Amino acid sequence: MTSLRSRVDAATATLDEGGVPTPRIDALLLAAHALGCDRGEVERRMILGTQPGSGFAERFTALVEERATRVPLQHLTGTAPFRRLELHVGPGVFVPRPETEQAVDHVLAALAGIDGPPVVDLCTGSGALALAVADEAPTAEVTAVELSDLALARAARNVESTGVPVTLVAADATADPGSVPGLADLVGRVDVVVSNPPYVPVGMVPLEPEVAEHDPDPALYGGSEDGLRIPLGVAATAAGLLRPGGLLVMEHADSRGQSLPRALAGTGARVEVADHADLAGRPRTTTARRA
């Protein structure tokens, strides 16, 4: 019988040939999924020379072949880690990225010392930002807004599976909040609005096949050549929700570290506009206070 280590080694080579950026990690995670355990247990079994068991080879080979064609790892395992949570994801829903976790830090800093703060996540997708905030700021009253029925269903599943209290609202995140049931009562009362809106410029195809071919277009493209039409629409909704001094936290394309803050400052509705780099040093998140 072929050992688990040999199969993982072969899978790593296959994924590397397919251009997968992290072939070894992906091979280990796919093996873990096929075995029904975690990555640490796979590595332990590899050290011990344990045989993988009946049916593993077929399951693992099928997963590796799909990943080699650049099907997202998270679509194959059905989950994605985000902060302290493990979220359900899949085709038709934007997969949360590690760089988005930084937005949660800005939200938590703004909520420090506030009792029972209202927080709204616009364009919630899988619910990642809303759930992470509610998980790490348990006194916050978090509402998450999403237009896509498929994404909203995923978010509802994640609320149920995590047990983290988040109120979901089916609505366009660029709509007048005063006209939206579930948001109208929050107008002018919200301490923080957080958003990772679609922001890829129209006509610009992402380089990564996992993004270009598998993330849904409505979650990617910002509705204009500069990619700012939808983010600025979301920012206008946020302005209606925030109390004076309330904070907007918005992720953006790394090419918009100057243009988005400039556009937000130019509305006159915001002060203390600042941009923040991600861990790779790229412009990633803009914060702005309601005037």
Short mmCIF file of C-alpha atoms in Angstrom, two decimals:
data_model
loop_
_atom_site.label_atom_id
_atom_site.label_comp_id
_atom_site.label_asym_id
_atom_site.label_seq_id
_atom_site.Cartn_x
_atom_site.Cartn_y
_atom_site.Cartn_z
CA MET A 1 0.00 0.00 0.00
CA THR A 2 1.12 3.55 -0.74
CA SER A 3 1.79 5.50 2.45
CA LEU A 4 -0.03 8.68 3.38
CA ARG A 5 3.22 10.61 3.11
CA SER A 6 3.82 9.39 -0.43
CA ARG A 7 0.31 10.38 -1.47
CA VAL A 8 0.66 13.85 0.03
CA ASP A 9 4.07 14.27 -1.63
CA ALA A 10 2.62 13.27 -5.00
CA ALA A 11 -0.34 15.60 -4.51
CA THR A 12 2.00 18.46 -3.67
CA ALA A 13 3.85 17.92 -6.94
CA THR A 14 0.59 17.80 -8.90
CA LEU A 15 -0.68 21.01 -7.35
CA ASP A 16 2.66 22.72 -7.91
CA GLU A 17 2.53 21.80 -11.60
CA GLY A 18 -0.99 23.23 -11.73
CA GLY A 19 0.25 26.60 -10.46
CA VAL A 20 -1.43 26.42 -7.05
CA PRO A 21 0.32 29.06 -4.90
CA THR A 22 0.56 26.91 -1.73
CA PRO A 23 0.75 23.31 -2.97
CA ARG A 24 1.99 21.65 0.23
CA ILE A 25 -0.52 23.34 2.50
CA ASP A 26 -3.36 22.60 0.10
CA ALA A 27 -2.33 18.95 -0.22
CA LEU A 28 -2.35 18.58 3.57
CA LEU A 29 -5.72 20.30 3.92
CA LEU A 30 -7.27 18.18 1.19
CA ALA A 31 -5.90 15.05 2.83
CA ALA A 32 -7.41 16.20 6.12
CA HIS A 33 -10.76 16.73 4.43
CA ALA A 34 -10.64 13.30 2.80
CA LEU A 35 -9.73 11.67 6.13
CA GLY A 36 -12.20 13.66 8.21
CA CYS A 37 -9.56 15.10 10.55
CA ASP A 38 -7.48 18.25 10.87
CA ARG A 39 -4.14 19.10 9.29
CA GLY A 40 -2.23 18.39 12.49
CA GLU A 41 -3.59 14.87 12.60
CA VAL A 42 -2.55 14.31 8.97
CA GLU A 43 1.00 15.38 9.80
CA ARG A 44 1.01 13.12 12.88
CA ARG A 45 -0.08 10.14 10.81
CA MET A 46 2.57 10.91 8.21
CA ILE A 47 5.27 10.88 10.90
CA LEU A 48 3.98 7.56 12.25
CA GLY A 49 3.80 6.05 8.76
CA THR A 50 0.08 5.27 9.12
CA GLN A 51 -1.71 3.85 6.09
CA PRO A 52 -4.62 6.06 5.00
CA GLY A 53 -7.29 3.34 4.86
CA SER A 54 -9.92 2.17 2.41
CA GLY A 55 -11.43 4.69 0.02
CA PHE A 56 -8.99 7.47 0.86
CA ALA A 57 -7.02 7.23 -2.38
CA GLU A 58 -10.09 7.76 -4.55
CA ARG A 59 -11.42 10.66 -2.49
CA PHE A 60 -8.06 12.37 -2.20
CA THR A 61 -7.16 11.94 -5.88
CA ALA A 62 -10.46 13.46 -6.99
CA LEU A 63 -9.98 16.47 -4.71
CA VAL A 64 -6.40 17.03 -5.85
CA GLU A 65 -7.37 16.83 -9.52
CA GLU A 66 -10.03 19.50 -9.03
CA ARG A 67 -7.71 21.76 -7.05
CA ALA A 68 -5.07 21.43 -9.78
CA THR A 69 -7.57 23.03 -12.18
CA ARG A 70 -7.72 25.96 -9.70
CA VAL A 71 -11.09 25.21 -8.18
CA PRO A 72 -10.84 27.10 -4.86
CA LEU A 73 -9.69 25.00 -1.93
CA GLN A 74 -12.60 26.34 0.12
CA HIS A 75 -15.12 25.12 -2.46
CA LEU A 76 -13.69 21.63 -2.13
CA THR A 77 -13.64 21.54 1.66
CA GLY A 78 -16.81 23.63 2.02
CA THR A 79 -15.32 25.84 4.73
CA ALA A 80 -13.03 28.82 5.19
CA PRO A 81 -11.35 30.09 8.37
CA PHE A 82 -11.96 33.71 9.35
CA ARG A 83 -10.57 35.11 12.59
CA ARG A 84 -11.74 32.66 15.29
CA LEU A 85 -14.50 31.15 13.17
CA GLU A 86 -14.86 28.40 10.58
CA LEU A 87 -17.42 29.48 7.98
CA HIS A 88 -19.42 27.56 5.39
CA VAL A 89 -18.66 28.72 1.85
CA GLY A 90 -19.21 27.39 -1.64
CA PRO A 91 -19.89 28.26 -5.29
CA GLY A 92 -21.76 31.52 -5.76
CA VAL A 93 -20.46 33.10 -2.56
CA PHE A 94 -17.35 35.22 -2.16
CA VAL A 95 -14.66 33.37 -0.19
CA PRO A 96 -13.43 35.50 2.76
CA ARG A 97 -9.74 36.41 2.53
CA PRO A 98 -7.15 36.78 5.31
CA GLU A 99 -6.53 40.45 4.42
CA THR A 100 -10.17 41.24 5.24
CA GLU A 101 -9.58 40.23 8.87
CA GLN A 102 -7.80 43.57 9.38
CA ALA A 103 -11.13 45.38 9.06
CA VAL A 104 -12.34 43.63 12.22
CA ASP A 105 -9.43 45.10 14.18
CA HIS A 106 -10.51 48.62 13.20
CA VAL A 107 -14.10 47.88 14.22
CA LEU A 108 -13.08 46.45 17.59
CA ALA A 109 -10.85 49.44 18.32
CA ALA A 110 -13.73 51.81 17.58
CA LEU A 111 -16.12 49.87 19.84
CA ALA A 112 -13.82 49.78 22.86
CA GLY A 113 -15.61 51.10 25.92
CA ILE A 114 -19.05 51.37 24.25
CA ASP A 115 -21.87 49.34 25.81
CA GLY A 116 -24.21 47.58 23.38
CA PRO A 117 -23.06 49.38 20.22
CA PRO A 118 -25.10 48.98 17.02
CA VAL A 119 -22.90 47.74 14.14
CA VAL A 120 -23.92 47.19 10.51
CA ASP A 121 -22.07 45.09 7.93
CA LEU A 122 -23.02 46.13 4.37
CA CYS A 123 -22.44 43.53 1.59
CA THR A 124 -21.96 40.78 4.16
CA GLY A 125 -21.65 37.82 1.74
CA SER A 126 -20.96 34.75 3.86
CA GLY A 127 -21.41 36.88 6.99
CA ALA A 128 -17.68 36.83 7.77
CA LEU A 129 -17.23 40.41 9.02
CA ALA A 130 -20.52 40.57 10.89
CA LEU A 131 -19.97 37.24 12.62
CA ALA A 132 -16.36 38.01 13.56
CA VAL A 133 -17.39 41.34 15.10
CA ALA A 134 -20.29 39.76 17.00
CA ASP A 135 -18.01 36.96 18.16
CA GLU A 136 -15.26 39.23 19.47
CA ALA A 137 -17.46 42.11 20.67
CA PRO A 138 -20.28 40.12 22.28
CA THR A 139 -22.17 43.17 23.55
CA ALA A 140 -22.48 44.60 20.03
CA GLU A 141 -25.84 44.46 18.24
CA VAL A 142 -24.77 43.41 14.75
CA THR A 143 -26.91 43.64 11.61
CA ALA A 144 -25.70 42.24 8.28
CA VAL A 145 -27.08 43.32 4.89
CA GLU A 146 -26.88 41.23 1.71
CA LEU A 147 -28.70 41.33 -1.65
CA SER A 148 -27.81 37.88 -3.05
CA ASP A 149 -30.24 35.15 -2.01
CA LEU A 150 -27.49 32.54 -2.27
CA ALA A 151 -25.06 34.51 -0.12
CA LEU A 152 -27.81 35.31 2.37
CA ALA A 153 -28.57 31.59 2.71
CA ARG A 154 -24.88 30.91 3.41
CA ALA A 155 -24.79 33.70 5.95
CA ALA A 156 -27.87 32.27 7.67
CA ARG A 157 -26.21 28.86 7.82
CA ASN A 158 -23.10 30.43 9.35
CA VAL A 159 -25.17 32.27 11.96
CA GLU A 160 -26.77 28.95 12.88
CA SER A 161 -23.57 26.88 12.88
CA THR A 162 -21.50 29.38 14.88
CA GLY A 163 -24.27 30.32 17.29
CA VAL A 164 -23.13 33.95 17.03
CA PRO A 165 -26.07 36.40 17.16
CA VAL A 166 -26.31 38.45 13.94
CA THR A 167 -29.50 39.87 12.42
CA LEU A 168 -29.68 39.36 8.64
CA VAL A 169 -31.41 41.83 6.33
CA ALA A 170 -32.12 41.09 2.67
CA ALA A 171 -31.51 44.41 0.92
CA ASP A 172 -29.38 46.39 -1.52
CA ALA A 173 -26.48 47.88 0.46
CA THR A 174 -26.67 51.05 -1.66
CA ALA A 175 -30.36 51.68 -0.91
CA ASP A 176 -31.66 54.52 1.27
CA PRO A 177 -31.54 52.88 4.72
CA GLY A 178 -34.62 54.78 5.85
CA SER A 179 -36.69 52.82 3.33
CA VAL A 180 -35.32 49.37 4.25
CA PRO A 181 -37.14 47.26 6.86
CA GLY A 182 -34.58 46.21 9.43
CA LEU A 183 -32.44 49.30 8.81
CA ALA A 184 -34.87 52.19 9.14
CA ASP A 185 -34.79 52.01 12.94
CA LEU A 186 -30.99 52.24 12.86
CA VAL A 187 -30.74 55.49 10.86
CA GLY A 188 -28.45 57.93 12.66
CA ARG A 189 -27.79 55.49 15.54
CA VAL A 190 -25.01 53.15 14.35
CA ASP A 191 -21.57 53.32 15.94
CA VAL A 192 -19.68 51.46 13.18
CA VAL A 193 -20.50 50.44 9.62
CA VAL A 194 -18.09 47.92 8.12
CA SER A 195 -18.05 46.78 4.51
CA ASN A 196 -16.06 44.74 2.03
CA PRO A 197 -18.00 45.81 -1.08
CA PRO A 198 -17.37 44.71 -4.68
CA TYR A 199 -14.55 46.96 -5.88
CA VAL A 200 -12.76 45.43 -8.89
CA PRO A 201 -12.85 47.92 -11.82
CA VAL A 202 -15.18 46.87 -14.62
CA GLY A 203 -13.13 45.36 -17.45
CA MET A 204 -10.27 44.30 -15.19
CA VAL A 205 -10.11 40.52 -14.89
CA PRO A 206 -8.45 39.26 -11.69
CA LEU A 207 -5.24 37.32 -12.28
CA GLU A 208 -6.04 34.41 -9.97
CA PRO A 209 -8.26 31.77 -11.64
CA GLU A 210 -9.81 31.03 -8.26
CA VAL A 211 -11.16 34.59 -8.21
CA ALA A 212 -11.83 35.25 -11.91
CA GLU A 213 -13.57 31.94 -12.59
CA HIS A 214 -15.22 31.08 -9.28
CA ASP A 215 -16.05 34.16 -7.20
CA PRO A 216 -19.45 35.60 -8.25
CA ASP A 217 -19.26 38.71 -10.44
CA PRO A 218 -21.68 40.75 -8.25
CA ALA A 219 -19.28 40.29 -5.33
CA LEU A 220 -16.27 41.37 -7.39
CA TYR A 221 -16.98 44.26 -9.74
CA GLY A 222 -17.48 47.78 -8.44
CA GLY A 223 -19.83 48.96 -11.18
CA SER A 224 -17.55 51.46 -12.94
CA GLU A 225 -14.19 51.74 -14.69
CA ASP A 226 -12.52 52.86 -11.46
CA GLY A 227 -14.42 50.31 -9.35
CA LEU A 228 -15.72 53.00 -7.00
CA ARG A 229 -19.39 53.37 -7.97
CA ILE A 230 -20.68 50.65 -5.65
CA PRO A 231 -18.25 51.39 -2.78
CA LEU A 232 -19.32 55.05 -2.83
CA GLY A 233 -22.98 54.00 -2.92
CA VAL A 234 -22.35 51.81 0.11
CA ALA A 235 -20.58 54.72 1.80
CA ALA A 236 -23.66 56.90 1.21
CA THR A 237 -25.84 54.27 2.90
CA ALA A 238 -23.34 54.17 5.76
CA ALA A 239 -23.56 57.95 6.13
CA GLY A 240 -27.30 57.61 6.67
CA LEU A 241 -26.86 54.92 9.31
CA LEU A 242 -23.98 56.36 11.34
CA ARG A 243 -24.40 58.62 14.33
CA PRO A 244 -22.26 61.79 14.37
CA GLY A 245 -18.74 60.58 15.08
CA GLY A 246 -19.58 57.03 14.01
CA LEU A 247 -16.96 55.18 11.98
CA LEU A 248 -17.02 53.71 8.48
CA VAL A 249 -14.53 50.87 7.88
CA MET A 250 -14.26 49.86 4.22
CA GLU A 251 -11.95 47.48 2.38
CA HIS A 252 -10.84 48.49 -1.10
CA ALA A 253 -8.61 47.46 -4.00
CA ASP A 254 -4.92 48.04 -3.33
CA SER A 255 -4.90 50.54 -6.22
CA ARG A 256 -7.50 52.74 -4.47
CA GLY A 257 -5.57 53.73 -1.37
CA GLN A 258 -5.67 57.38 -2.45
CA SER A 259 -8.76 57.71 -4.64
CA LEU A 260 -11.28 56.20 -2.19
CA PRO A 261 -10.19 58.31 0.82
CA ARG A 262 -10.13 61.39 -1.42
CA ALA A 263 -13.64 60.67 -2.70
CA LEU A 264 -14.98 60.09 0.82
CA ALA A 265 -13.39 63.26 2.16
CA GLY A 266 -14.79 65.21 -0.79
CA THR A 267 -18.41 64.50 0.19
CA GLY A 268 -18.14 66.73 3.25
CA ALA A 269 -19.98 64.09 5.28
CA ARG A 270 -16.81 62.61 6.78
CA VAL A 271 -13.80 63.70 8.80
CA GLU A 272 -10.64 61.95 9.99
CA VAL A 273 -10.38 59.99 6.75
CA ALA A 274 -7.38 57.64 6.81
CA ASP A 275 -6.09 54.70 4.84
CA HIS A 276 -4.40 51.62 6.28
CA ALA A 277 -2.04 49.06 4.74
CA ASP A 278 -2.50 45.31 5.10
CA LEU A 279 0.16 42.95 6.45
CA ALA A 280 1.79 42.85 3.01
CA GLY A 281 2.16 46.63 3.05
CA ARG A 282 -0.53 47.24 0.40
CA PRO A 283 -3.28 49.86 0.81
CA ARG A 284 -6.32 47.88 1.96
CA THR A 285 -8.75 49.60 4.35
CA THR A 286 -10.15 53.12 4.65
CA THR A 287 -11.65 54.51 7.85
CA ALA A 288 -13.70 57.71 8.07
CA ARG A 289 -15.83 59.32 10.79
CA ARG A 290 -19.27 60.78 10.24
CA ALA A 291 -19.08 64.56 10.55
#
